[in-house]
C-alpha cells in the first residue's frame, strides 16, 4: 500500500488569515477556521455563517479541532527547523549550499532548485552578485537617510543650545544684579558710617556738657548743705555770726536755666531725606543706558558681541551658532533688539578704526538669508581703503562722497513718521546725509562690520536720552 502524501501548507491554512491554523475550531459543516479569525468574521458579517460555504453554524462556540491543531503545530515546528537550516546557508529542501539567487522569486536557491519545476524558465545570478547589487541599492537609499539624520542632529544641537543660551543669559543677569546689590551695600555702608560719625561727634559734645553740669551740680549741692547747716544754729548765734554769710550765699544762688545747646540732636533729615532718590542719583555714575542694543540671535556667525550687547566685531574663527531663521548667513550683519514703527529715535555709534562698516535701518520682515537682504536696507557705508562714503537705498542707485574729516562717531537718527534717516558726524557736528522714504513697516537698527575693530553703541545720560 502506497504511503499517503503529507498535507501541504495550503491545505493547513486558514481561509480567513491565509496562514497556518492557530487554535482551529470545527464548524458543523466540517470546515475549520482559526478561532480568533472566526470570531472577527462573525462580528463583521453580523451572522454566524461559515467563511467557506456560507452555511449558518448552529453553535455559538464551535469545538476545537484538536487533530488539526496538532498537525499545524508540528508543521510550524518543522518550518522553524528549516528556517534554522536556511540561516546556515543551506537549502531547506535539498540541504545544498545556496549558491544562486532567483531573480524572479527574489530568493536564494541551490543548484537542485534551479532545475526544479518550481523555478523553470527563471533567471538566476550568483549569490555574491545579488548581494553586491542589493548592497549598492541600499547604500544609495542610505545616503538621503544619512543626510536626514545629519539635519536632525544639527536641529537637535540647535535646540540643545537653547538651554545653554538660557543658562548663559541667567548667569549674566545674576552678575548684573550682583553689581547692583554690591553698589547698594556700599551705599548703605557709607550712609551708616556717616551716621556713626555724626553720632560720635554729638556724643563727645554732650559728654563735655554733662561734665560741666556735674561740676555745677556739685558746687550747688555743697552750698545748699552749708546753708542748711547754718540754719540749724541757735537763733541769737545765727543772727550774730552767720546771717550775713548765709545771706550773701543766698544772693549767689540766683536761679538760672541751664544753657540750651543747639544742634545736639542727630540730623535725621540729612540721613533719611529722599534717601532712595539720592541713592538713585549716585547710581547714575555707575549705570549706563544705550538707546539701542544688539540682538545676538541675528548676528552672523563670524561676529562677536560684547556681553552688554553694545559692541560688535568680526573674528577669524566662526562661532558655532544655530542657523535660526532670524540669523544672517551672508554678510557680517547684526540688528538691534528693538524695532520702531513710529516716533523719533537716535543712537550714536563709535566706528573707531573699523575699515569697513555700515549703519542704517532694515525692514523687520526682510529675510536674513543670502545677500538679497541688502535691497531692503537704508544705510551709510564706509570703506577706509578708498576713504569713501556710500549712501544706499532700496530701489535707488547709490551715490558716494569723501568725508572731510576721519569719522570716529556717527549718529543715526530715524524719524519714522516723517520718513527720514539722518547721519551726522558727532565730532564735528557735520550733517553727512539724510535719506527720505515713506516707511510702511517696522524697521530695525542695522549694523555691518568687517573689521576686528569694534563698532560700539555709545551710552547716553539716563535723564537726557530723550533729548537726542
CSV table of C-alpha atoms in Angstrom, one decimal:
chain,number,residue,atom,x,y,z
A,1,UNK,CA,0.0,0.0,0.0
A,2,UNK,CA,1.5,3.3,-1.0
A,3,UNK,CA,2.3,5.9,1.6
A,4,UNK,CA,-0.1,8.8,1.8
A,5,UNK,CA,1.4,12.2,0.8
A,6,UNK,CA,1.6,14.7,3.6
A,7,UNK,CA,-0.7,17.6,3.7
A,8,UNK,CA,0.6,20.8,2.0
A,9,UNK,CA,0.8,24.2,3.8
A,10,UNK,CA,-2.1,25.4,1.6
A,11,UNK,CA,-4.3,22.7,3.0
A,12,UNK,CA,-3.3,23.6,6.5
A,13,UNK,CA,-4.0,27.3,6.0
A,14,UNK,CA,-7.0,29.3,7.4
A,15,UNK,CA,-9.2,30.8,4.6
A,16,UNK,CA,-9.5,34.0,6.6
A,17,UNK,CA,-5.9,34.9,7.6
A,18,UNK,CA,-4.3,32.7,4.9
A,19,UNK,CA,-1.7,31.5,7.5
A,20,UNK,CA,-1.2,28.1,9.2
A,21,UNK,CA,-4.1,27.3,11.5
A,22,UNK,CA,-3.7,28.5,15.1
A,23,UNK,CA,-6.2,27.1,17.6
A,24,UNK,CA,-8.6,25.8,14.8
A,25,UNK,CA,-12.3,25.2,15.6
A,26,UNK,CA,-14.6,22.7,13.7
A,27,UNK,CA,-17.9,24.0,12.3
A,28,UNK,CA,-21.0,21.9,11.8
A,29,UNK,CA,-20.3,22.0,8.0
A,30,UNK,CA,-16.9,20.2,8.7
A,31,UNK,CA,-14.9,23.3,7.7
A,32,UNK,CA,-12.2,24.5,10.1
A,33,UNK,CA,-11.2,28.1,10.9
A,34,UNK,CA,-8.9,29.8,13.4
A,35,UNK,CA,-10.9,30.6,16.5
A,36,UNK,CA,-9.9,34.3,16.5
A,37,UNK,CA,-10.5,34.6,12.7
A,38,UNK,CA,-13.9,33.1,13.1
A,39,UNK,CA,-15.0,35.5,15.8
A,40,UNK,CA,-13.8,38.5,13.8
A,41,UNK,CA,-15.5,37.2,10.7
A,42,UNK,CA,-18.8,36.8,12.5
A,43,UNK,CA,-18.6,40.2,14.1
A,44,UNK,CA,-18.0,41.7,10.7
A,45,UNK,CA,-20.8,39.8,8.9
A,46,UNK,CA,-23.3,40.1,11.8
A,47,UNK,CA,-24.3,36.4,11.4
A,48,UNK,CA,-22.8,33.0,12.3
A,49,UNK,CA,-22.0,31.6,8.9
A,50,UNK,CA,-19.1,29.6,7.6
A,51,UNK,CA,-16.4,31.7,5.8
A,52,UNK,CA,-16.0,28.9,3.2
A,53,UNK,CA,-19.5,27.6,2.3
A,54,UNK,CA,-21.6,30.4,4.0
A,55,UNK,CA,-23.7,27.7,5.8
A,56,UNK,CA,-25.1,29.0,9.1
A,57,UNK,CA,-23.5,27.5,12.2
A,58,UNK,CA,-25.9,26.0,14.7
A,59,UNK,CA,-23.4,26.5,17.6
A,60,UNK,CA,-22.2,29.8,19.0
A,61,UNK,CA,-19.0,28.2,20.4
A,62,UNK,CA,-17.7,25.6,17.9
A,63,UNK,CA,-15.5,22.8,19.4
A,64,UNK,CA,-11.7,22.8,18.9
A,65,UNK,CA,-10.2,20.6,16.1
A,66,UNK,CA,-7.5,19.0,18.2
A,67,UNK,CA,-6.2,16.8,15.4
A,68,UNK,CA,-5.7,19.7,13.0
A,69,UNK,CA,-4.2,21.8,15.8
A,70,UNK,CA,-1.6,19.1,16.5
A,71,UNK,CA,-0.7,18.8,12.8
A,72,UNK,CA,-0.4,22.5,12.4
A,73,UNK,CA,1.9,22.8,15.5
A,74,UNK,CA,4.1,20.1,14.1
A,75,UNK,CA,4.3,21.9,10.7
A,76,UNK,CA,5.2,25.2,12.4
A,77,UNK,CA,8.0,23.4,14.4
A,78,UNK,CA,9.3,21.8,11.2
A,79,UNK,CA,9.2,25.2,9.5
A,80,UNK,CA,11.2,26.7,12.3
A,81,UNK,CA,13.9,23.9,12.0
A,82,UNK,CA,14.1,24.5,8.2
A,83,UNK,CA,14.5,28.2,8.8
A,84,UNK,CA,17.3,27.5,11.2
A,85,UNK,CA,19.0,25.4,8.5
A,86,UNK,CA,18.4,28.2,5.9
A,87,UNK,CA,20.2,30.6,8.2
A,88,UNK,CA,23.3,28.4,7.9
A,89,UNK,CA,23.3,28.9,4.1
A,90,UNK,CA,21.7,25.5,3.3
A,91,UNK,CA,18.7,24.8,1.2
A,92,UNK,CA,15.8,23.8,3.4
A,93,UNK,CA,14.6,21.4,0.7
A,94,UNK,CA,17.8,19.8,-0.6
A,95,UNK,CA,20.3,20.6,2.1
A,96,UNK,CA,22.6,22.0,-0.5
A,97,UNK,CA,24.5,25.3,-0.3
A,98,UNK,CA,22.6,28.4,-1.6
A,99,UNK,CA,24.9,29.5,-4.4
A,100,UNK,CA,22.3,31.1,-6.7
A,101,UNK,CA,19.7,33.8,-6.5
A,102,UNK,CA,16.4,33.5,-8.3
A,103,UNK,CA,15.7,36.9,-9.9
A,104,UNK,CA,12.0,36.1,-10.5
A,105,UNK,CA,11.2,34.8,-7.0
A,106,UNK,CA,13.8,37.1,-5.3
A,107,UNK,CA,15.2,34.3,-3.1
A,108,UNK,CA,18.5,32.3,-2.8
A,109,UNK,CA,18.3,28.7,-4.1
A,110,UNK,CA,20.6,25.8,-4.6
A,111,UNK,CA,21.7,24.2,-7.9
A,112,UNK,CA,19.0,21.5,-7.4
A,113,UNK,CA,16.3,24.1,-7.1
A,114,UNK,CA,17.5,25.7,-10.3
A,115,UNK,CA,16.5,22.6,-12.3
A,116,UNK,CA,13.2,22.0,-10.4
A,117,UNK,CA,9.8,22.6,-11.9
A,118,UNK,CA,9.1,25.5,-9.5
A,119,UNK,CA,12.0,27.6,-11.0
A,120,UNK,CA,11.5,26.5,-14.6
A,121,UNK,CA,12.4,29.4,-17.1
A,122,UNK,CA,13.5,31.6,-14.2
A,123,UNK,CA,16.6,33.8,-14.3
A,124,UNK,CA,19.5,33.3,-11.9
A,125,UNK,CA,22.7,35.0,-10.9
A,126,UNK,CA,25.4,34.1,-8.4
A,127,UNK,CA,24.6,35.0,-4.7
A,128,UNK,CA,27.6,37.3,-4.4
A,129,UNK,CA,26.5,39.3,-7.5
A,130,UNK,CA,23.0,39.6,-6.0
A,131,UNK,CA,24.5,40.7,-2.6
A,132,UNK,CA,26.6,43.4,-4.3
A,133,UNK,CA,23.7,44.7,-6.3
A,134,UNK,CA,21.4,44.9,-3.2
A,135,UNK,CA,24.1,46.5,-1.1
A,136,UNK,CA,24.6,49.1,-3.8
A,137,UNK,CA,20.9,49.9,-3.8
A,138,UNK,CA,20.8,50.0,-0.1
A,139,UNK,CA,23.8,52.3,0.0
A,140,UNK,CA,22.1,54.7,-2.4
A,141,UNK,CA,19.0,54.5,-0.2
A,142,UNK,CA,21.0,55.2,2.9
A,143,UNK,CA,22.5,58.5,1.6
A,144,UNK,CA,19.3,60.6,1.9
A,145,UNK,CA,18.7,58.9,5.3
A,146,UNK,CA,22.2,59.9,6.5
A,147,UNK,CA,21.5,63.4,5.2
A,148,UNK,CA,18.2,63.5,7.0
A,149,UNK,CA,19.9,62.2,10.2
A,150,UNK,CA,22.6,64.9,9.9
A,151,UNK,CA,19.9,67.6,9.6
A,152,UNK,CA,18.0,66.2,12.6
A,153,UNK,CA,21.2,66.1,14.7
A,154,UNK,CA,22.0,69.7,13.8
A,155,UNK,CA,18.5,70.7,14.7
A,156,UNK,CA,18.8,68.9,18.0
A,157,UNK,CA,22.1,70.6,18.7
A,158,UNK,CA,20.3,73.9,18.0
A,159,UNK,CA,17.6,73.1,20.5
A,160,UNK,CA,20.2,71.9,23.0
A,161,UNK,CA,21.9,75.3,22.6
A,162,UNK,CA,18.7,77.0,23.6
A,163,UNK,CA,19.1,75.5,27.0
A,164,UNK,CA,22.8,76.6,27.1
A,165,UNK,CA,21.8,80.1,25.9
A,166,UNK,CA,19.2,80.3,28.7
A,167,UNK,CA,21.8,79.3,31.3
A,168,UNK,CA,24.4,81.8,30.0
A,169,UNK,CA,21.8,84.6,30.0
A,170,UNK,CA,20.7,83.7,33.5
A,171,UNK,CA,24.3,83.8,34.7
A,172,UNK,CA,24.7,87.3,33.1
A,173,UNK,CA,21.5,88.5,34.7
A,174,UNK,CA,22.8,87.3,38.1
A,175,UNK,CA,26.1,89.0,37.6
A,176,UNK,CA,24.5,92.3,36.7
A,177,UNK,CA,22.2,92.2,39.7
A,178,UNK,CA,25.2,91.3,41.9
A,179,UNK,CA,26.8,94.6,40.8
A,180,UNK,CA,23.7,96.4,41.7
A,181,UNK,CA,23.5,94.6,45.1
A,182,UNK,CA,27.1,95.5,45.8
A,183,UNK,CA,26.5,99.1,44.9
A,184,UNK,CA,23.6,99.2,47.3
A,185,UNK,CA,25.6,97.5,50.0
A,186,UNK,CA,28.4,100.1,49.5
A,187,UNK,CA,25.9,102.9,49.7
A,188,UNK,CA,24.3,101.5,52.8
A,189,UNK,CA,27.7,101.1,54.5
A,190,UNK,CA,28.7,104.7,53.6
A,191,UNK,CA,25.5,106.2,55.0
A,192,UNK,CA,25.7,104.1,58.2
A,193,UNK,CA,29.3,105.3,58.5
A,194,UNK,CA,28.2,108.9,58.1
A,195,UNK,CA,25.5,108.4,60.8
A,196,UNK,CA,28.0,106.8,63.2
A,197,UNK,CA,30.5,109.7,62.6
A,198,UNK,CA,27.8,112.3,63.5
A,199,UNK,CA,26.7,110.2,66.5
A,200,UNK,CA,30.3,110.2,67.8
A,201,UNK,CA,30.6,114.0,67.3
A,202,UNK,CA,27.4,114.7,69.1
A,203,UNK,CA,28.3,112.2,71.9
A,204,UNK,CA,31.6,114.0,72.5
A,205,UNK,CA,29.9,117.4,72.7
A,206,UNK,CA,27.2,116.1,75.1
A,207,UNK,CA,29.9,114.4,77.3
A,208,UNK,CA,31.6,117.8,77.7
A,209,UNK,CA,28.3,119.5,78.6
A,210,UNK,CA,27.5,116.8,81.1
A,211,UNK,CA,30.9,117.2,82.8
A,212,UNK,CA,30.2,121.0,83.1
A,213,UNK,CA,26.8,120.3,84.6
A,214,UNK,CA,28.2,117.8,87.0
A,215,UNK,CA,30.7,120.4,88.3
A,216,UNK,CA,27.9,123.0,88.7
A,217,UNK,CA,25.7,120.4,90.5
A,218,UNK,CA,28.5,119.5,92.9
A,219,UNK,CA,29.1,123.2,93.8
A,220,UNK,CA,25.5,124.0,94.2
A,221,UNK,CA,24.9,120.9,96.4
A,222,UNK,CA,27.8,122.0,98.6
A,223,UNK,CA,26.4,125.5,99.1
A,224,UNK,CA,23.0,124.1,99.9
A,225,UNK,CA,24.4,121.8,102.6
A,226,UNK,CA,26.3,124.7,104.2
A,227,UNK,CA,23.3,127.0,104.4
A,228,UNK,CA,21.1,124.2,105.8
A,229,UNK,CA,23.8,123.6,108.5
A,230,UNK,CA,23.9,127.3,109.5
A,231,UNK,CA,20.1,127.4,109.7
A,232,UNK,CA,20.3,124.7,112.5
A,233,UNK,CA,22.3,127.1,114.8
A,234,UNK,CA,20.8,129.0,117.9
A,235,UNK,CA,18.7,132.0,116.9
A,236,UNK,CA,20.9,134.7,118.5
A,237,UNK,CA,24.1,133.0,117.3
A,238,UNK,CA,22.6,132.6,113.9
A,239,UNK,CA,21.8,136.3,113.8
A,240,UNK,CA,25.1,137.5,115.3
A,241,UNK,CA,27.5,135.3,113.4
A,242,UNK,CA,26.2,133.7,110.3
A,243,UNK,CA,23.3,135.6,109.0
A,244,UNK,CA,25.3,137.9,106.9
A,245,UNK,CA,27.3,135.0,105.4
A,246,UNK,CA,24.2,133.0,104.7
A,247,UNK,CA,22.5,136.0,103.2
A,248,UNK,CA,25.5,136.5,100.9
A,249,UNK,CA,25.5,132.9,100.0
A,250,UNK,CA,21.8,133.0,99.1
A,251,UNK,CA,22.4,136.0,97.0
A,252,UNK,CA,24.8,133.9,94.9
A,253,UNK,CA,22.2,131.3,94.4
A,254,UNK,CA,20.1,133.2,91.9
A,255,UNK,CA,18.3,130.5,89.9
A,256,UNK,CA,19.3,130.3,86.3
A,257,UNK,CA,18.3,127.9,83.5
A,258,UNK,CA,20.9,125.6,82.1
A,259,UNK,CA,22.3,126.8,78.7
A,260,UNK,CA,20.5,125.1,75.8
A,261,UNK,CA,22.8,123.6,73.2
A,262,UNK,CA,21.8,123.9,69.5
A,263,UNK,CA,22.5,121.0,67.2
A,264,UNK,CA,22.6,118.4,69.9
A,265,UNK,CA,20.2,116.0,68.1
A,266,UNK,CA,21.1,113.7,65.2
A,267,UNK,CA,20.3,115.4,61.9
A,268,UNK,CA,17.7,112.7,60.8
A,269,UNK,CA,16.6,114.7,57.8
A,270,UNK,CA,20.1,114.7,56.4
A,271,UNK,CA,20.3,110.9,56.6
A,272,UNK,CA,16.8,110.0,55.5
A,273,UNK,CA,15.5,112.8,53.3
A,274,UNK,CA,14.8,111.4,49.8
A,275,UNK,CA,17.1,108.5,50.6
A,276,UNK,CA,16.0,106.4,47.7
A,277,UNK,CA,16.2,109.3,45.2
A,278,UNK,CA,19.7,110.3,46.4
A,279,UNK,CA,20.9,106.7,46.1
A,280,UNK,CA,19.4,106.5,42.6
A,281,UNK,CA,21.3,109.8,41.7
A,282,UNK,CA,24.5,108.2,42.8
A,283,UNK,CA,23.7,105.1,40.8
A,284,UNK,CA,23.7,107.1,37.6
A,285,UNK,CA,27.5,107.3,37.9
A,286,UNK,CA,27.9,103.6,37.6
A,287,UNK,CA,24.9,102.8,35.3
A,288,UNK,CA,24.9,103.2,31.5
A,289,UNK,CA,21.9,103.5,29.2
A,290,UNK,CA,22.1,102.8,25.4
A,291,UNK,CA,19.0,103.5,23.4
A,292,UNK,CA,19.8,100.5,21.1
A,293,UNK,CA,21.3,97.1,22.0
A,294,UNK,CA,22.2,94.3,19.6
A,295,UNK,CA,20.2,91.1,19.1
A,296,UNK,CA,22.7,88.1,19.3
A,297,UNK,CA,20.1,85.9,17.6
A,298,UNK,CA,20.5,87.8,14.4
A,299,UNK,CA,24.3,88.1,14.4
A,300,UNK,CA,26.4,86.4,11.6
A,301,UNK,CA,28.4,83.5,13.0
A,302,UNK,CA,31.7,85.4,12.2
A,303,UNK,CA,30.7,88.3,14.5
A,304,UNK,CA,31.4,88.6,18.3
A,305,UNK,CA,29.1,90.7,20.5
A,306,UNK,CA,30.1,92.1,23.9
A,307,UNK,CA,28.4,90.8,27.0
A,308,UNK,CA,26.4,94.0,27.3
A,309,UNK,CA,25.3,93.8,23.7
A,310,UNK,CA,26.6,97.2,22.7
A,311,UNK,CA,29.7,96.3,20.6
A,312,UNK,CA,30.3,94.1,17.6
A,313,UNK,CA,33.5,92.9,15.9
A,314,UNK,CA,34.5,90.4,13.3
A,315,UNK,CA,36.6,87.4,14.3
A,316,UNK,CA,38.5,84.9,12.1
A,317,UNK,CA,37.1,81.9,13.9
A,318,UNK,CA,33.4,81.2,13.2
A,319,UNK,CA,31.2,80.6,16.2
A,320,UNK,CA,29.1,77.5,16.5
A,321,UNK,CA,25.6,79.1,16.4
A,322,UNK,CA,22.2,77.7,15.4
A,323,UNK,CA,21.1,78.6,11.9
A,324,UNK,CA,17.8,80.0,13.1
A,325,UNK,CA,15.6,82.0,10.6
A,326,UNK,CA,16.5,85.3,12.3
A,327,UNK,CA,20.3,84.9,11.8
A,328,UNK,CA,22.2,86.4,8.9
A,329,UNK,CA,24.3,83.8,7.0
A,330,UNK,CA,25.8,86.0,4.3
A,331,UNK,CA,27.4,89.4,5.2
A,332,UNK,CA,28.7,90.4,8.6
A,333,UNK,CA,25.4,91.9,9.9
A,334,UNK,CA,23.6,92.2,13.1
A,335,UNK,CA,20.4,94.0,14.1
A,336,UNK,CA,19.1,96.0,17.0
A,337,UNK,CA,17.0,94.1,19.5
A,338,UNK,CA,14.0,96.5,19.2
A,339,UNK,CA,12.2,97.7,16.2
A,340,UNK,CA,10.4,101.0,15.5
A,341,UNK,CA,7.2,101.9,13.6
A,342,UNK,CA,6.6,105.4,14.9
A,343,UNK,CA,8.4,108.3,16.6
A,344,UNK,CA,11.9,109.7,16.6
A,345,UNK,CA,14.8,107.5,17.6
A,346,UNK,CA,18.6,108.0,17.5
A,347,UNK,CA,21.7,106.1,18.5
A,348,UNK,CA,25.4,107.1,18.5
A,349,UNK,CA,28.0,104.7,17.2
A,350,UNK,CA,31.7,104.8,17.7
A,351,UNK,CA,33.2,103.4,14.5
A,352,UNK,CA,36.8,103.9,15.6
A,353,UNK,CA,39.4,102.2,13.4
A,354,UNK,CA,37.0,99.8,11.6
A,355,UNK,CA,38.0,99.9,8.0
A,356,UNK,CA,34.7,98.7,6.5
A,357,UNK,CA,31.3,99.3,8.2
A,358,UNK,CA,27.6,100.1,7.5
A,359,UNK,CA,24.9,101.8,9.6
A,360,UNK,CA,21.2,102.2,8.9
A,361,UNK,CA,17.8,100.5,9.2
A,362,UNK,CA,16.2,97.5,7.7
A,363,UNK,CA,12.6,96.3,7.4
A,364,UNK,CA,11.8,93.7,10.1
A,365,UNK,CA,10.1,91.3,7.7
A,366,UNK,CA,13.0,91.0,5.4
A,367,UNK,CA,14.7,87.6,5.1
A,368,UNK,CA,18.1,87.3,6.7
A,369,UNK,CA,19.3,84.5,4.4
A,370,UNK,CA,21.6,85.1,1.4
A,371,UNK,CA,22.7,88.5,0.2
A,372,UNK,CA,19.3,89.6,-1.1
A,373,UNK,CA,18.5,91.4,2.2
A,374,UNK,CA,20.7,94.3,1.1
A,375,UNK,CA,17.9,95.5,-1.1
A,376,UNK,CA,15.9,96.4,2.0
A,377,UNK,CA,18.5,98.4,3.9
A,378,UNK,CA,18.7,102.2,4.2
A,379,UNK,CA,22.3,102.6,5.1
A,380,UNK,CA,25.5,104.6,5.1
A,381,UNK,CA,28.5,102.6,4.0
A,382,UNK,CA,32.2,103.5,4.7
A,383,UNK,CA,35.2,101.9,3.0
A,384,UNK,CA,38.6,103.0,4.5
A,385,UNK,CA,40.7,101.8,1.6
A,386,UNK,CA,39.1,104.4,-0.7
A,387,UNK,CA,38.0,106.7,2.1
A,388,UNK,CA,34.6,106.8,0.5
A,389,UNK,CA,31.1,107.0,2.0
A,390,UNK,CA,28.3,105.4,0.0
A,391,UNK,CA,24.6,106.1,0.5
A,392,UNK,CA,22.4,103.1,-0.5
A,393,UNK,CA,18.6,102.9,-0.5
A,394,UNK,CA,16.2,100.3,-1.7
A,395,UNK,CA,15.1,100.9,-5.3
A,396,UNK,CA,17.6,103.7,-5.8
A,397,UNK,CA,21.1,103.9,-7.3
A,398,UNK,CA,23.8,104.5,-4.7
A,399,UNK,CA,26.0,107.6,-4.6
A,400,UNK,CA,29.2,108.4,-2.8
A,401,UNK,CA,31.3,111.2,-1.4
A,402,UNK,CA,34.5,111.7,0.6
A,403,UNK,CA,34.3,112.8,4.2
A,404,UNK,CA,36.2,116.0,5.2
A,405,UNK,CA,37.3,114.5,8.5
A,406,UNK,CA,38.1,111.0,9.6
A,407,UNK,CA,34.9,109.6,11.0
A,408,UNK,CA,35.0,108.4,14.6
A,409,UNK,CA,31.5,108.8,15.9
A,410,UNK,CA,28.3,108.7,13.8
A,411,UNK,CA,24.8,109.5,14.9
A,412,UNK,CA,21.9,107.7,13.2
A,413,UNK,CA,18.5,109.4,13.7
A,414,UNK,CA,15.3,107.8,12.5
A,415,UNK,CA,12.2,109.9,12.0
A,416,UNK,CA,9.8,107.1,11.1
A,417,UNK,CA,6.6,109.3,10.7
A,418,UNK,CA,8.4,111.9,8.6
A,419,UNK,CA,10.3,109.2,6.6
A,420,UNK,CA,13.8,110.3,7.3
A,421,UNK,CA,17.1,108.6,8.3
A,422,UNK,CA,19.8,111.2,9.1
A,423,UNK,CA,23.5,110.5,9.5
A,424,UNK,CA,25.7,113.0,11.4
A,425,UNK,CA,29.4,113.2,12.3
A,426,UNK,CA,29.3,113.8,16.0
A,427,UNK,CA,32.8,115.1,16.5
A,428,UNK,CA,32.4,117.9,14.1
A,429,UNK,CA,28.6,118.1,14.3
A,430,UNK,CA,28.6,117.8,10.5
A,431,UNK,CA,25.5,116.6,8.6
A,432,UNK,CA,26.6,113.7,6.4
A,433,UNK,CA,23.3,112.8,4.6
A,434,UNK,CA,19.6,112.4,5.0
A,435,UNK,CA,17.7,109.5,3.3
A,436,UNK,CA,14.0,110.1,2.7
A,437,UNK,CA,11.5,107.3,2.3
A,438,UNK,CA,7.9,106.6,3.3
A,439,UNK,CA,8.1,103.8,5.8
A,440,UNK,CA,5.1,101.4,6.0
A,441,UNK,CA,6.7,98.6,8.1
A,442,UNK,CA,8.5,98.3,11.3
A,443,UNK,CA,12.3,98.8,10.9
A,444,UNK,CA,15.3,97.7,13.0
A,445,UNK,CA,18.7,99.3,13.5
A,446,UNK,CA,21.2,97.7,11.2
A,447,UNK,CA,25.0,97.2,11.8
A,448,UNK,CA,27.6,95.7,9.5
A,449,UNK,CA,31.3,95.3,10.5
A,450,UNK,CA,34.1,93.6,8.5
A,451,UNK,CA,36.8,94.6,11.0
A,452,UNK,CA,38.4,93.2,14.2
A,453,UNK,CA,38.0,96.8,15.5
A,454,UNK,CA,34.5,97.0,17.1
A,455,UNK,CA,31.6,99.2,16.3
A,456,UNK,CA,30.3,100.4,19.7
A,457,UNK,CA,26.9,101.9,20.6
A,458,UNK,CA,27.6,104.8,22.9
A,459,UNK,CA,25.7,105.3,26.2
A,460,UNK,CA,23.7,108.5,26.9
A,461,UNK,CA,22.8,110.2,30.1
A,462,UNK,CA,19.8,108.4,31.6
A,463,UNK,CA,17.9,111.7,32.2
A,464,UNK,CA,18.7,113.0,28.8
A,465,UNK,CA,18.4,110.1,26.4
A,466,UNK,CA,15.1,111.5,25.0
A,467,UNK,CA,16.8,114.8,24.0
A,468,UNK,CA,18.9,113.4,21.2
